[in-house]
PDB file as gemmi writes it, atoms N, CA and C in Angstrom:
CRYST1    1.000    1.000    1.000  90.00  90.00  90.00 P 1                      
ATOM      1  N   MET A   1      58.040 -36.766  16.707  1.00  0.00           N  
ATOM      2  CA  MET A   1      58.400 -37.173  17.985  1.00  0.00           C  
ATOM      3  C   MET A   1      58.978 -35.460  18.606  1.00  0.00           C  
ATOM      4  N   ARG A   2      59.786 -34.744  17.880  1.00  0.00           N  
ATOM      5  CA  ARG A   2      59.909 -33.409  18.504  1.00  0.00           C  
ATOM      6  C   ARG A   2      58.491 -32.407  18.562  1.00  0.00           C  
ATOM      7  N   ARG A   3      57.690 -32.737  17.690  1.00  0.00           N  
ATOM      8  CA  ARG A   3      56.285 -31.737  17.923  1.00  0.00           C  
ATOM      9  C   ARG A   3      55.608 -32.739  19.299  1.00  0.00           C  
ATOM     10  N   MET A   4      55.502 -33.712  19.294  1.00  0.00           N  
ATOM     11  CA  MET A   4      54.830 -34.235  20.562  1.00  0.00           C  
ATOM     12  C   MET A   4      55.332 -33.864  21.916  1.00  0.00           C  
ATOM     13  N   THR A   5      56.925 -33.767  22.104  1.00  0.00           N  
ATOM     14  CA  THR A   5      57.539 -33.417  23.083  1.00  0.00           C  
ATOM     15  C   THR A   5      56.961 -31.930  23.180  1.00  0.00           C  
ATOM     16  N   LEU A   6      56.902 -30.891  22.202  1.00  0.00           N  
ATOM     17  CA  LEU A   6      56.678 -29.675  22.480  1.00  0.00           C  
ATOM     18  C   LEU A   6      55.317 -29.213  22.601  1.00  0.00           C  
ATOM     19  N   ALA A   7      54.382 -30.211  22.034  1.00  0.00           N  
ATOM     20  CA  ALA A   7      52.795 -30.220  22.639  1.00  0.00           C  
ATOM     21  C   ALA A   7      52.449 -30.457  24.000  1.00  0.00           C  
ATOM     22  N   VAL A   8      53.531 -31.724  24.472  1.00  0.00           N  
ATOM     23  CA  VAL A   8      53.304 -31.805  26.053  1.00  0.00           C  
ATOM     24  C   VAL A   8      53.635 -31.034  26.605  1.00  0.00           C  
ATOM     25  N   ALA A   9      54.775 -30.390  26.725  1.00  0.00           N  
ATOM     26  CA  ALA A   9      55.818 -29.165  27.483  1.00  0.00           C  
ATOM     27  C   ALA A   9      54.568 -28.232  27.411  1.00  0.00           C  
ATOM     28  N   ALA A  10      54.190 -27.732  26.373  1.00  0.00           N  
ATOM     29  CA  ALA A  10      52.972 -26.517  26.317  1.00  0.00           C  
ATOM     30  C   ALA A  10      52.029 -27.094  27.002  1.00  0.00           C  
ATOM     31  N   ALA A  11      51.325 -28.058  27.021  1.00  0.00           N  
ATOM     32  CA  ALA A  11      50.069 -28.578  27.827  1.00  0.00           C  
ATOM     33  C   ALA A  11      50.426 -28.449  29.301  1.00  0.00           C  
ATOM     34  N   LEU A  12      51.776 -28.791  29.528  1.00  0.00           N  
ATOM     35  CA  LEU A  12      52.023 -28.842  31.102  1.00  0.00           C  
ATOM     36  C   LEU A  12      52.113 -27.420  31.498  1.00  0.00           C  
ATOM     37  N   LEU A  13      52.801 -26.366  30.914  1.00  0.00           N  
ATOM     38  CA  LEU A  13      52.812 -24.986  31.074  1.00  0.00           C  
ATOM     39  C   LEU A  13      51.909 -24.310  31.174  1.00  0.00           C  
ATOM     40  N   CYS A  14      50.856 -24.600  30.260  1.00  0.00           N  
ATOM     41  CA  CYS A  14      49.343 -23.997  30.224  1.00  0.00           C  
ATOM     42  C   CYS A  14      48.585 -24.354  31.571  1.00  0.00           C  
ATOM     43  N   GLY A  15      48.618 -25.564  32.238  1.00  0.00           N  
ATOM     44  CA  GLY A  15      48.088 -26.120  33.137  1.00  0.00           C  
ATOM     45  C   GLY A  15      48.658 -25.653  34.238  1.00  0.00           C  
ATOM     46  N   GLU A  16      50.027 -25.257  34.517  1.00  0.00           N  
ATOM     47  CA  GLU A  16      50.562 -24.640  35.491  1.00  0.00           C  
ATOM     48  C   GLU A  16      50.098 -22.935  35.871  1.00  0.00           C  
ATOM     49  N   VAL A  17      50.009 -22.540  34.613  1.00  0.00           N  
ATOM     50  CA  VAL A  17      49.482 -21.094  34.592  1.00  0.00           C  
ATOM     51  C   VAL A  17      47.927 -20.948  35.011  1.00  0.00           C  
ATOM     52  N   TRP A  18      47.215 -21.744  34.762  1.00  0.00           N  
ATOM     53  CA  TRP A  18      45.923 -21.841  34.879  1.00  0.00           C  
ATOM     54  C   TRP A  18      45.728 -22.249  36.396  1.00  0.00           C  
ATOM     55  N   ALA A  19      46.550 -23.062  37.015  1.00  0.00           N  
ATOM     56  CA  ALA A  19      46.486 -23.184  38.171  1.00  0.00           C  
ATOM     57  C   ALA A  19      46.891 -22.236  39.339  1.00  0.00           C  
ATOM     58  N   ALA A  20      47.525 -21.407  38.901  1.00  0.00           N  
ATOM     59  CA  ALA A  20      47.997 -20.040  39.647  1.00  0.00           C  
ATOM     60  C   ALA A  20      46.967 -19.221  39.859  1.00  0.00           C  
ATOM     61  N   ARG A  21      46.034 -19.108  39.090  1.00  0.00           N  
ATOM     62  CA  ARG A  21      45.032 -18.370  39.207  1.00  0.00           C  
ATOM     63  C   ARG A  21      44.200 -18.655  40.468  1.00  0.00           C  
ATOM     64  N   THR A  22      43.768 -17.188  40.881  1.00  0.00           N  
ATOM     65  CA  THR A  22      42.705 -17.509  42.127  1.00  0.00           C  
ATOM     66  C   THR A  22      41.579 -16.464  41.474  1.00  0.00           C  
ATOM     67  N   LEU A  23      40.102 -17.026  42.034  1.00  0.00           N  
ATOM     68  CA  LEU A  23      38.633 -16.708  41.622  1.00  0.00           C  
ATOM     69  C   LEU A  23      38.586 -15.349  43.171  1.00  0.00           C  
ATOM     70  N   GLU A  24      38.248 -14.663  42.459  1.00  0.00           N  
ATOM     71  CA  GLU A  24      38.053 -13.136  43.229  1.00  0.00           C  
ATOM     72  C   GLU A  24      36.541 -13.097  43.387  1.00  0.00           C  
ATOM     73  N   PRO A  25      35.578 -13.107  44.132  1.00  0.00           N  
ATOM     74  CA  PRO A  25      34.334 -12.852  44.309  1.00  0.00           C  
ATOM     75  C   PRO A  25      33.878 -11.268  43.477  1.00  0.00           C  
ATOM     76  N   ILE A  26      33.079 -11.519  42.712  1.00  0.00           N  
ATOM     77  CA  ILE A  26      32.421 -10.201  42.402  1.00  0.00           C  
ATOM     78  C   ILE A  26      31.403  -9.614  43.228  1.00  0.00           C  
ATOM     79  N   GLU A  27      30.683 -10.536  43.644  1.00  0.00           N  
ATOM     80  CA  GLU A  27      29.300 -10.386  44.424  1.00  0.00           C  
ATOM     81  C   GLU A  27      29.637 -11.237  45.586  1.00  0.00           C  
ATOM     82  N   GLY A  28      28.813 -10.712  46.889  1.00  0.00           N  
ATOM     83  CA  GLY A  28      28.808 -11.550  48.117  1.00  0.00           C  
ATOM     84  C   GLY A  28      27.133 -11.698  48.036  1.00  0.00           C  
ATOM     85  N   ALA A  29      26.442 -12.585  49.170  1.00  0.00           N  
ATOM     86  CA  ALA A  29      25.275 -12.609  49.232  1.00  0.00           C  
ATOM     87  C   ALA A  29      25.197 -13.253  50.734  1.00  0.00           C  
ATOM     88  N   HIS A  30      24.148 -12.745  51.120  1.00  0.00           N  
ATOM     89  CA  HIS A  30      23.634 -13.525  52.521  1.00  0.00           C  
ATOM     90  C   HIS A  30      22.091 -13.802  52.234  1.00  0.00           C  
ATOM     91  N   GLU A  31      21.808 -15.017  52.552  1.00  0.00           N  
ATOM     92  CA  GLU A  31      20.183 -15.388  52.694  1.00  0.00           C  
ATOM     93  C   GLU A  31      19.874 -15.379  54.246  1.00  0.00           C  
ATOM     94  N   VAL A  32      18.778 -14.657  54.665  1.00  0.00           N  
ATOM     95  CA  VAL A  32      18.510 -14.716  55.856  1.00  0.00           C  
ATOM     96  C   VAL A  32      16.994 -14.897  56.202  1.00  0.00           C  
ATOM     97  N   ARG A  33      16.282 -15.152  57.388  1.00  0.00           N  
ATOM     98  CA  ARG A  33      14.885 -14.864  57.852  1.00  0.00           C  
ATOM     99  C   ARG A  33      15.000 -13.528  57.679  1.00  0.00           C  
ATOM    100  N   LEU A  34      13.772 -13.381  57.302  1.00  0.00           N  
ATOM    101  CA  LEU A  34      13.010 -11.672  57.179  1.00  0.00           C  
ATOM    102  C   LEU A  34      13.498 -11.109  58.933  1.00  0.00           C  
ATOM    103  N   THR A  35      13.106 -12.070  59.652  1.00  0.00           N  
ATOM    104  CA  THR A  35      13.407 -11.437  61.158  1.00  0.00           C  
ATOM    105  C   THR A  35      14.636 -11.035  61.288  1.00  0.00           C  
ATOM    106  N   ASP A  36      15.798 -11.211  60.628  1.00  0.00           N  
ATOM    107  CA  ASP A  36      17.134 -11.059  60.791  1.00  0.00           C  
ATOM    108  C   ASP A  36      17.700  -9.951  59.873  1.00  0.00           C  
ATOM    109  N   ILE A  37      16.749  -8.879  59.505  1.00  0.00           N  
ATOM    110  CA  ILE A  37      17.173  -8.037  58.504  1.00  0.00           C  
ATOM    111  C   ILE A  37      16.292  -6.789  59.225  1.00  0.00           C  
ATOM    112  N   VAL A  38      17.075  -5.421  59.199  1.00  0.00           N  
ATOM    113  CA  VAL A  38      16.691  -4.117  59.291  1.00  0.00           C  
ATOM    114  C   VAL A  38      16.723  -3.555  58.181  1.00  0.00           C  
ATOM    115  N   LEU A  39      15.659  -3.116  57.640  1.00  0.00           N  
ATOM    116  CA  LEU A  39      15.589  -2.406  56.146  1.00  0.00           C  
ATOM    117  C   LEU A  39      15.868  -0.948  56.521  1.00  0.00           C  
ATOM    118  N   PRO A  40      16.500  -0.213  55.428  1.00  0.00           N  
ATOM    119  CA  PRO A  40      16.900   1.105  55.707  1.00  0.00           C  
ATOM    120  C   PRO A  40      15.440   2.020  55.897  1.00  0.00           C  
ATOM    121  N   PRO A  41      15.618   3.344  56.663  1.00  0.00           N  
ATOM    122  CA  PRO A  41      14.631   4.191  56.324  1.00  0.00           C  
ATOM    123  C   PRO A  41      14.356   4.645  55.189  1.00  0.00           C  
ATOM    124  N   GLY A  42      14.897   4.761  54.559  1.00  0.00           N  
ATOM    125  CA  GLY A  42      15.257   5.644  53.270  1.00  0.00           C  
ATOM    126  C   GLY A  42      15.883   4.826  52.158  1.00  0.00           C  
ATOM    127  N   PRO A  43      15.736   5.729  50.910  1.00  0.00           N  
ATOM    128  CA  PRO A  43      16.960   4.916  49.785  1.00  0.00           C  
ATOM    129  C   PRO A  43      18.216   5.197  49.991  1.00  0.00           C  
ATOM    130  N   VAL A  44      18.869   5.847  50.886  1.00  0.00           N  
ATOM    131  CA  VAL A  44      20.423   6.245  51.155  1.00  0.00           C  
ATOM    132  C   VAL A  44      20.243   5.694  52.600  1.00  0.00           C  
ATOM    133  N   GLY A  45      21.223   5.050  52.645  1.00  0.00           N  
ATOM    134  CA  GLY A  45      21.418   4.792  54.278  1.00  0.00           C  
ATOM    135  C   GLY A  45      22.237   3.329  54.412  1.00  0.00           C  
ATOM    136  N   SER A  46      21.835   2.421  55.552  1.00  0.00           N  
ATOM    137  CA  SER A  46      22.384   1.607  55.766  1.00  0.00           C  
ATOM    138  C   SER A  46      21.248   0.407  56.200  1.00  0.00           C  
ATOM    139  N   LEU A  47      21.521  -0.905  55.700  1.00  0.00           N  
ATOM    140  CA  LEU A  47      20.620  -2.218  55.896  1.00  0.00           C  
ATOM    141  C   LEU A  47      21.574  -2.594  56.813  1.00  0.00           C  
ATOM    142  N   ILE A  48      20.843  -3.391  57.829  1.00  0.00           N  
ATOM    143  CA  ILE A  48      21.538  -4.410  58.864  1.00  0.00           C  
ATOM    144  C   ILE A  48      20.973  -5.659  58.850  1.00  0.00           C  
ATOM    145  N   VAL A  49      22.207  -6.743  58.753  1.00  0.00           N  
ATOM    146  CA  VAL A  49      21.694  -8.175  58.433  1.00  0.00           C  
ATOM    147  C   VAL A  49      22.532  -8.913  59.554  1.00  0.00           C  
ATOM    148  N   ARG A  50      21.722  -9.891  59.837  1.00  0.00           N  
ATOM    149  CA  ARG A  50      22.509 -10.725  61.079  1.00  0.00           C  
ATOM    150  C   ARG A  50      22.479 -12.280  59.905  1.00  0.00           C  
ATOM    151  N   PRO A  51      23.736 -12.471  59.489  1.00  0.00           N  
ATOM    152  CA  PRO A  51      23.989 -13.672  58.759  1.00  0.00           C  
ATOM    153  C   PRO A  51      23.804 -14.801  59.112  1.00  0.00           C  
ATOM    154  N   CYS A  52      23.904 -15.167  60.515  1.00  0.00           N  
ATOM    155  CA  CYS A  52      23.436 -16.454  61.473  1.00  0.00           C  
ATOM    156  C   CYS A  52      23.161 -16.126  62.768  1.00  0.00           C  
ATOM    157  N   PRO A  53      22.337 -16.903  63.334  1.00  0.00           N  
ATOM    158  CA  PRO A  53      22.246 -16.599  64.842  1.00  0.00           C  
ATOM    159  C   PRO A  53      23.416 -16.405  65.729  1.00  0.00           C  
ATOM    160  N   GLU A  54      24.306 -16.852  65.298  1.00  0.00           N  
ATOM    161  CA  GLU A  54      25.253 -16.416  66.510  1.00  0.00           C  
ATOM    162  C   GLU A  54      26.469 -15.355  65.972  1.00  0.00           C  
ATOM    163  N   CYS A  55      26.227 -14.933  64.709  1.00  0.00           N  
ATOM    164  CA  CYS A  55      27.085 -13.923  63.956  1.00  0.00           C  
ATOM    165  C   CYS A  55      26.803 -12.617  64.554  1.00  0.00           C  
ATOM    166  N   ASP A  56      27.609 -11.579  64.464  1.00  0.00           N  
ATOM    167  CA  ASP A  56      27.469 -10.159  65.023  1.00  0.00           C  
ATOM    168  C   ASP A  56      26.757  -9.650  63.559  1.00  0.00           C  
ATOM    169  N   PRO A  57      25.645  -8.586  63.793  1.00  0.00           N  
ATOM    170  CA  PRO A  57      25.165  -8.061  62.557  1.00  0.00           C  
ATOM    171  C   PRO A  57      26.111  -7.236  61.740  1.00  0.00           C  
ATOM    172  N   VAL A  58      25.747  -7.123  60.664  1.00  0.00           N  
ATOM    173  CA  VAL A  58      26.592  -6.613  59.384  1.00  0.00           C  
ATOM    174  C   VAL A  58      26.033  -5.285  58.861  1.00  0.00           C  
ATOM    175  N   SER A  59      26.516  -4.395  58.773  1.00  0.00           N  
ATOM    176  CA  SER A  59      25.759  -3.273  58.038  1.00  0.00           C  
ATOM    177  C   SER A  59      26.343  -2.797  56.842  1.00  0.00           C  
ATOM    178  N   LEU A  60      25.299  -2.565  55.877  1.00  0.00           N  
ATOM    179  CA  LEU A  60      25.450  -2.659  54.438  1.00  0.00           C  
ATOM    180  C   LEU A  60      25.195  -1.387  54.008  1.00  0.00           C  
ATOM    181  N   LEU A  61      25.544  -0.504  52.741  1.00  0.00           N  
ATOM    182  CA  LEU A  61      25.135   0.551  52.580  1.00  0.00           C  
ATOM    183  C   LEU A  61      24.477   0.090  51.408  1.00  0.00           C  
ATOM    184  N   VAL A  62      23.398   1.028  51.364  1.00  0.00           N  
ATOM    185  CA  VAL A  62      22.353   1.084  50.485  1.00  0.00           C  
ATOM    186  C   VAL A  62      21.998   2.550  49.583  1.00  0.00           C  
ATOM    187  N   ASP A  63      21.938   2.609  48.263  1.00  0.00           N  
ATOM    188  CA  ASP A  63      21.973   3.923  47.762  1.00  0.00           C  
ATOM    189  C   ASP A  63      20.955   3.988  46.379  1.00  0.00           C  
ATOM    190  N   GLY A  64      20.809   4.825  45.794  1.00  0.00           N  
ATOM    191  CA  GLY A  64      19.541   4.910  44.620  1.00  0.00           C  
ATOM    192  C   GLY A  64      19.739   3.816  43.664  1.00  0.00           C  
ATOM    193  N   ASN A  65      20.925   3.083  43.671  1.00  0.00           N  
ATOM    194  CA  ASN A  65      21.245   1.886  42.648  1.00  0.00           C  
ATOM    195  C   ASN A  65      20.807   0.466  43.287  1.00  0.00           C  
ATOM    196  N   THR A  66      20.287   0.606  44.537  1.00  0.00           N  
ATOM    197  CA  THR A  66      20.274  -0.815  44.919  1.00  0.00           C  
ATOM    198  C   THR A  66      18.867  -0.937  44.890  1.00  0.00           C  
ATOM    199  N   THR A  67      18.362  -2.271  44.109  1.00  0.00           N  
ATOM    200  CA  THR A  67      17.117  -2.605  43.539  1.00  0.00           C  
ATOM    201  C   THR A  67      16.492  -3.498  44.846  1.00  0.00           C  
ATOM    202  N   TYR A  68      15.307  -3.627  45.000  1.00  0.00           N  
ATOM    203  CA  TYR A  68      14.476  -4.251  45.761  1.00  0.00           C  
ATOM    204  C   TYR A  68      13.334  -4.802  44.982  1.00  0.00           C  
ATOM    205  N   SER A  69      13.009  -6.012  45.256  1.00  0.00           N  
ATOM    206  CA  SER A  69      11.965  -6.925  44.408  1.00  0.00           C  
ATOM    207  C   SER A  69      11.879  -8.133  45.275  1.00  0.00           C  
ATOM    208  N   LEU A  70      10.562  -8.994  44.773  1.00  0.00           N  
ATOM    209  CA  LEU A  70      10.075 -10.229  45.317  1.00  0.00           C  
ATOM    210  C   LEU A  70      10.555 -11.148  44.625  1.00  0.00           C  
ATOM    211  N   ALA A  71      10.807 -12.448  44.637  1.00  0.00           N  
ATOM    212  CA  ALA A  71      11.439 -13.504  44.030  1.00  0.00           C  
ATOM    213  C   ALA A  71      10.629 -13.497  42.742  1.00  0.00           C  
ATOM    214  N   GLY A  72      11.834 -13.280  41.500  1.00  0.00           N  
ATOM    215  CA  GLY A  72      11.116 -13.565  40.216  1.00  0.00           C  
ATOM    216  C   GLY A  72      10.354 -12.223  39.717  1.00  0.00           C  
ATOM    217  N   GLN A  73      10.241 -11.305  40.561  1.00  0.00           N  
ATOM    218  CA  GLN A  73       9.139 -10.111  39.994  1.00  0.00           C  
ATOM    219  C   GLN A  73      10.226  -9.055  39.681  1.00  0.00           C  
ATOM    220  N   PRO A  74       9.923  -8.021  39.064  1.00  0.00           N  
ATOM    221  CA  PRO A  74      10.746  -6.854  38.494  1.00  0.00           C  
ATOM    222  C   PRO A  74      11.129  -5.772  40.054  1.00  0.00           C  
ATOM    223  N   PRO A  75      11.826  -4.938  39.766  1.00  0.00           N  
ATOM    224  CA  PRO A  75      12.104  -4.298  41.111  1.00  0.00           C  
ATOM    225  C   PRO A  75      10.985  -3.343  41.385  1.00  0.00           C  
ATOM    226  N   ILE A  76      10.563  -3.295  42.685  1.00  0.00           N  
ATOM    227  CA  ILE A  76       9.901  -2.161  43.157  1.00  0.00           C  
ATOM    228  C   ILE A  76      10.475  -1.159  44.275  1.00  0.00           C  
ATOM    229  N   ALA A  77      10.038  -0.091  44.326  1.00  0.00           N  
ATOM    230  CA  ALA A  77      10.230   0.892  45.221  1.00  0.00           C  
ATOM    231  C   ALA A  77      10.536   0.464  46.848  1.00  0.00           C  
ATOM    232  N   LEU A  78      11.454   0.520  47.560  1.00  0.00           N  
ATOM    233  CA  LEU A  78      11.627   0.607  48.676  1.00  0.00           C  
ATOM    234  C   LEU A  78      10.511   1.097  49.390  1.00  0.00           C  
ATOM    235  N   ALA A  79       9.766   1.746  49.549  1.00  0.00           N  
ATOM    236  CA  ALA A  79       8.442   1.882  50.303  1.00  0.00           C  
ATOM    237  C   ALA A  79       7.532   0.615  49.988  1.00  0.00           C  
ATOM    238  N   ASP A  80       7.461   0.400  48.936  1.00  0.00           N  
ATOM    239  CA  ASP A  80       6.513  -0.830  48.733  1.00  0.00           C  
ATOM    240  C   ASP A  80       6.948  -2.017  49.227  1.00  0.00           C  
ATOM    241  N   PHE A  81       8.308  -2.299  49.089  1.00  0.00           N  
ATOM    242  CA  PHE A  81       9.174  -3.505  49.676  1.00  0.00           C  
ATOM    243  C   PHE A  81       8.880  -3.413  50.903  1.00  0.00           C  
ATOM    244  N   THR A  82       9.076  -2.257  51.688  1.00  0.00           N  
ATOM    245  CA  THR A  82       8.867  -2.364  53.364  1.00  0.00           C  
ATOM    246  C   THR A  82       7.316  -2.698  53.735  1.00  0.00           C  
ATOM    247  N   VAL A  83       6.371  -2.163  52.988  1.00  0.00           N  
ATOM    248  CA  VAL A  83       5.167  -2.416  53.132  1.00  0.00           C  
ATOM    249  C   VAL A  83       4.904  -3.876  53.185  1.00  0.00           C  
ATOM    250  N   ILE A  84       5.324  -4.713  52.181  1.00  0.00           N  
ATOM    251  CA  ILE A  84       5.164  -6.141  51.962  1.00  0.00           C  
ATOM    252  C   ILE A  84       6.049  -6.871  53.209  1.00  0.00           C  
ATOM    253  N   ALA A  85       7.082  -6.266  53.306  1.00  0.00           N  
ATOM    254  CA  ALA A  85       7.861  -6.904  54.369  1.00  0.00           C  
ATOM    255  C   ALA A  85       7.083  -6.910  55.694  1.00  0.00           C  
ATOM    256  N   GLN A  86       6.689  -5.787  55.912  1.00  0.00           N  
ATOM    257  CA  GLN A  86       5.958  -5.530  57.230  1.00  0.00           C  
ATOM    258  C   GLN A  86       4.702  -6.736  57.318  1.00  0.00           C  
ATOM    259  N   GLN A  87       3.573  -6.736  56.331  1.00  0.00           N  
ATOM    260  CA  GLN A  87       2.767  -7.587  56.093  1.00  0.00           C  
ATOM    261  C   GLN A  87       3.006  -8.970  56.096  1.00  0.00           C  
ATOM    262  N   LEU A  88       4.192  -9.363  55.709  1.00  0.00           N  
ATOM    263  CA  LEU A  88       4.864 -11.049  55.639  1.00  0.00           C  
ATOM    264  C   LEU A  88       5.504 -11.036  57.232  1.00  0.00           C  
ATOM    265  N   LEU A  89       6.065 -10.153  57.966  1.00  0.00           N  
ATOM    266  CA  LEU A  89       6.379 -10.186  59.461  1.00  0.00           C  
ATOM    267  C   LEU A  89       5.198 -10.487  60.294  1.00  0.00           C  
ATOM    268  N   ALA A  90       4.154  -9.631  60.008  1.00  0.00           N  
ATOM    269  CA  ALA A  90       2.557 -10.071  60.962  1.00  0.00           C  
ATOM    270  C   ALA A  90       2.467 -11.400  60.677  1.00  0.00           C  
ATOM    271  N   LEU A  91       2.815 -12.288  59.689  1.00  0.00           N  
ATOM    272  CA  LEU A  91       2.075 -13.413  59.597  1.00  0.00           C  
ATOM    273  C   LEU A  91       3.156 -14.646  59.952  1.00  0.00           C  
ATOM    274  N   GLU A  92       4.455 -14.179  60.086  1.00  0.00           N  
ATOM    275  CA  GLU A  92       5.597 -15.197  60.537  1.00  0.00           C  
ATOM    276  C   GLU A  92       5.027 -15.901  61.697  1.00  0.00           C  
ATOM    277  N   SER A  93       5.649 -17.395  61.655  1.00  0.00           N  
ATOM    278  CA  SER A  93       5.367 -18.308  63.038  1.00  0.00           C  
ATOM    279  C   SER A  93       6.575 -19.047  62.900  1.00  0.00           C  
ATOM    280  N   GLU A  94       6.763 -19.794  63.787  1.00  0.00           N  
ATOM    281  CA  GLU A  94       7.836 -21.182  63.888  1.00  0.00           C  
ATOM    282  C   GLU A  94       8.015 -21.729  62.532  1.00  0.00           C  
ATOM    283  N   GLU A  95       6.914 -22.285  62.159  1.00  0.00           N  
ATOM    284  CA  GLU A  95       6.795 -23.210  61.218  1.00  0.00           C  
ATOM    285  C   GLU A  95       7.013 -22.463  59.748  1.00  0.00           C  
ATOM    286  N   THR A  96       6.690 -21.082  59.491  1.00  0.00           N  
ATOM    287  CA  THR A  96       6.851 -20.540  58.463  1.00  0.00           C  
ATOM    288  C   THR A  96       7.653 -19.295  58.498  1.00  0.00           C  
ATOM    289  N   SER A  97       8.594 -19.267  57.429  1.00  0.00           N  
ATOM    290  CA  SER A  97       9.564 -18.040  57.641  1.00  0.00           C  
ATOM    291  C   SER A  97       9.671 -17.344  56.323  1.00  0.00           C  
ATOM    292  N   SER A  98       9.689 -16.339  55.813  1.00  0.00           N  
ATOM    293  CA  SER A  98      10.014 -15.874  54.727  1.00  0.00           C  
ATOM    294  C   SER A  98      11.536 -15.438  54.926  1.00  0.00           C  
ATOM    295  N   SER A  99      12.308 -15.593  53.704  1.00  0.00           N  
ATOM    296  CA  SER A  99      13.553 -15.253  53.650  1.00  0.00           C  
ATOM    297  C   SER A  99      14.009 -14.102  52.749  1.00  0.00           C  
ATOM    298  N   VAL A 100      15.129 -13.541  52.942  1.00  0.00           N  
ATOM    299  CA  VAL A 100      15.460 -12.183  52.164  1.00  0.00           C  
ATOM    300  C   VAL A 100      17.081 -12.605  51.764  1.00  0.00           C  
ATOM    301  N   GLY A 101      17.249 -12.675  50.432  1.00  0.00           N  
ATOM    302  CA  GLY A 101      18.446 -12.699  49.587  1.00  0.00           C  
ATOM    303  C   GLY A 101      19.174 -11.313  49.545  1.00  0.00           C  
ATOM    304  N   VAL A 102      20.362 -11.004  50.402  1.00  0.00           N  
ATOM    305  CA  VAL A 102      20.749  -9.625  50.100  1.00  0.00           C  
ATOM    306  C   VAL A 102      22.187  -9.987  49.706  1.00  0.00           C  
ATOM    307  N   PHE A 103      22.257  -9.272  48.176  1.00  0.00           N  
ATOM    308  CA  PHE A 103      23.437  -8.983  47.448  1.00  0.00           C  
ATOM    309  C   PHE A 103      24.277  -7.946  47.578  1.00  0.00           C  
ATOM    310  N   TYR A 104      25.577  -7.852  47.727  1.00  0.00           N  
ATOM    311  CA  TYR A 104      26.379  -6.892  48.107  1.00  0.00           C  
ATOM    312  C   TYR A 104      27.899  -6.855  47.253  1.00  0.00           C  
ATOM    313  N   LEU A 105      28.485  -5.570  46.903  1.00  0.00           N  
ATOM    314  CA  LEU A 105      29.917  -5.910  46.486  1.00  0.00           C  
ATOM    315  C   LEU A 105      30.967  -5.842  47.842  1.00  0.00           C  
ATOM    316  N   PRO A 106      31.615  -6.950  47.682  1.00  0.00           N  
ATOM    317  CA  PRO A 106      32.590  -7.371  49.090  1.00  0.00           C  
ATOM    318  C   PRO A 106      33.385  -6.055  49.358  1.00  0.00           C  
ATOM    319  N   GLY A 107      34.168  -5.309  48.054  1.00  0.00           N  
ATOM    320  CA  GLY A 107      35.062  -4.243  48.528  1.00  0.00           C  
ATOM    321  C   GLY A 107      34.534  -2.862  49.261  1.00  0.00           C  
ATOM    322  N   SER A 108      33.502  -2.396  48.693  1.00  0.00           N  
ATOM    323  CA  SER A 108      32.690  -1.432  49.032  1.00  0.00           C  
ATOM    324  C   SER A 108      31.547  -1.859  50.529  1.00  0.00           C  
ATOM    325  N   MET A 109      31.183  -3.342  50.449  1.00  0.00           N  
ATOM    326  CA  MET A 109      30.163  -3.436  51.011  1.00  0.00           C  
ATOM    327  C   MET A 109      28.646  -2.832  50.909  1.00  0.00           C  
ATOM    328  N   ARG A 110      28.783  -2.587  49.639  1.00  0.00           N  
ATOM    329  CA  ARG A 110      27.349  -1.489  49.153  1.00  0.00           C  
ATOM    330  C   ARG A 110      26.500  -3.094  48.669  1.00  0.00           C  
ATOM    331  N   ALA A 111      25.096  -2.681  49.179  1.00  0.00           N  
ATOM    332  CA  ALA A 111      23.974  -3.720  48.772  1.00  0.00           C  
ATOM    333  C   ALA A 111      23.844  -3.204  47.268  1.00  0.00           C  
ATOM    334  N   THR A 112      23.513  -4.368  46.525  1.00  0.00           N  
ATOM    335  CA  THR A 112      23.154  -4.079  45.132  1.00  0.00           C  
ATOM    336  C   THR A 112      21.898  -4.686  44.762  1.00  0.00           C  
ATOM    337  N   ARG A 113      21.120  -5.352  45.355  1.00  0.00           N  
ATOM    338  CA  ARG A 113      20.027  -6.083  45.383  1.00  0.00           C  
ATOM    339  C   ARG A 113      19.326  -6.836  46.586  1.00  0.00           C  
ATOM    340  N   ILE A 114      17.878  -6.511  46.883  1.00  0.00           N  
ATOM    341  CA  ILE A 114      17.589  -7.510  48.076  1.00  0.00           C  
ATOM    342  C   ILE A 114      16.307  -7.867  47.539  1.00  0.00           C  
ATOM    343  N   VAL A 115      16.410  -9.155  47.524  1.00  0.00           N  
ATOM    344  CA  VAL A 115      15.286  -9.978  47.078  1.00  0.00           C  
ATOM    345  C   VAL A 115      14.388 -10.664  48.312  1.00  0.00           C  
ATOM    346  N   LEU A 116      13.312 -10.293  48.362  1.00  0.00           N  
ATOM    347  CA  LEU A 116      12.253 -11.029  49.304  1.00  0.00           C  
ATOM    348  C   LEU A 116      11.587 -12.325  48.987  1.00  0.00           C  
ATOM    349  N   TYR A 117      11.723 -13.446  49.591  1.00  0.00           N  
ATOM    350  CA  TYR A 117      11.220 -14.673  49.323  1.00  0.00           C  
ATOM    351  C   TYR A 117      10.106 -15.061  50.081  1.00  0.00           C  
ATOM    352  N   PRO A 118       8.644 -14.928  49.774  1.00  0.00           N  
ATOM    353  CA  PRO A 118       7.741 -15.269  50.824  1.00  0.00           C  
ATOM    354  C   PRO A 118       7.800 -16.657  51.229  1.00  0.00           C  
ATOM    355  N   ALA A 119       7.361 -16.907  52.483  1.00  0.00           N  
ATOM    356  CA  ALA A 119       7.068 -18.203  52.913  1.00  0.00           C  
ATOM    357  C   ALA A 119       5.997 -18.718  52.139  1.00  0.00           C  
ATOM    358  N   ARG A 120       6.127 -20.057  51.872  1.00  0.00           N  
ATOM    359  CA  ARG A 120       4.766 -20.806  51.143  1.00  0.00           C  
ATOM    360  C   ARG A 120       4.045 -21.359  52.117  1.00  0.00           C  
TER     361      ARG A 120                                                      
END                                                                             
């Protein structure tokens, strides 16, 4: 009986310890329409994204570690990514819109990867 009481007490104590933990995000993300993003002019600079139509624009830092890719594809150079984005923008309509996933580090607001999801 004494062992059972100790086991229950230990389980309750552990439950309270786990309940006190808080989750801290390791990565933030925005998924926006291609029309709601301004790509940086070069590999180092700022990327501007409007998370929602009513939201203020958010500026994120980009550097040589930021990767650019098409959904499911390996990373490509920013220059190639920009050309593809411009071609897709030319095809945009009310019915179809490409989207962009922008992933960043919340503490530094540095963009880690930019993923383009072409409209189907």
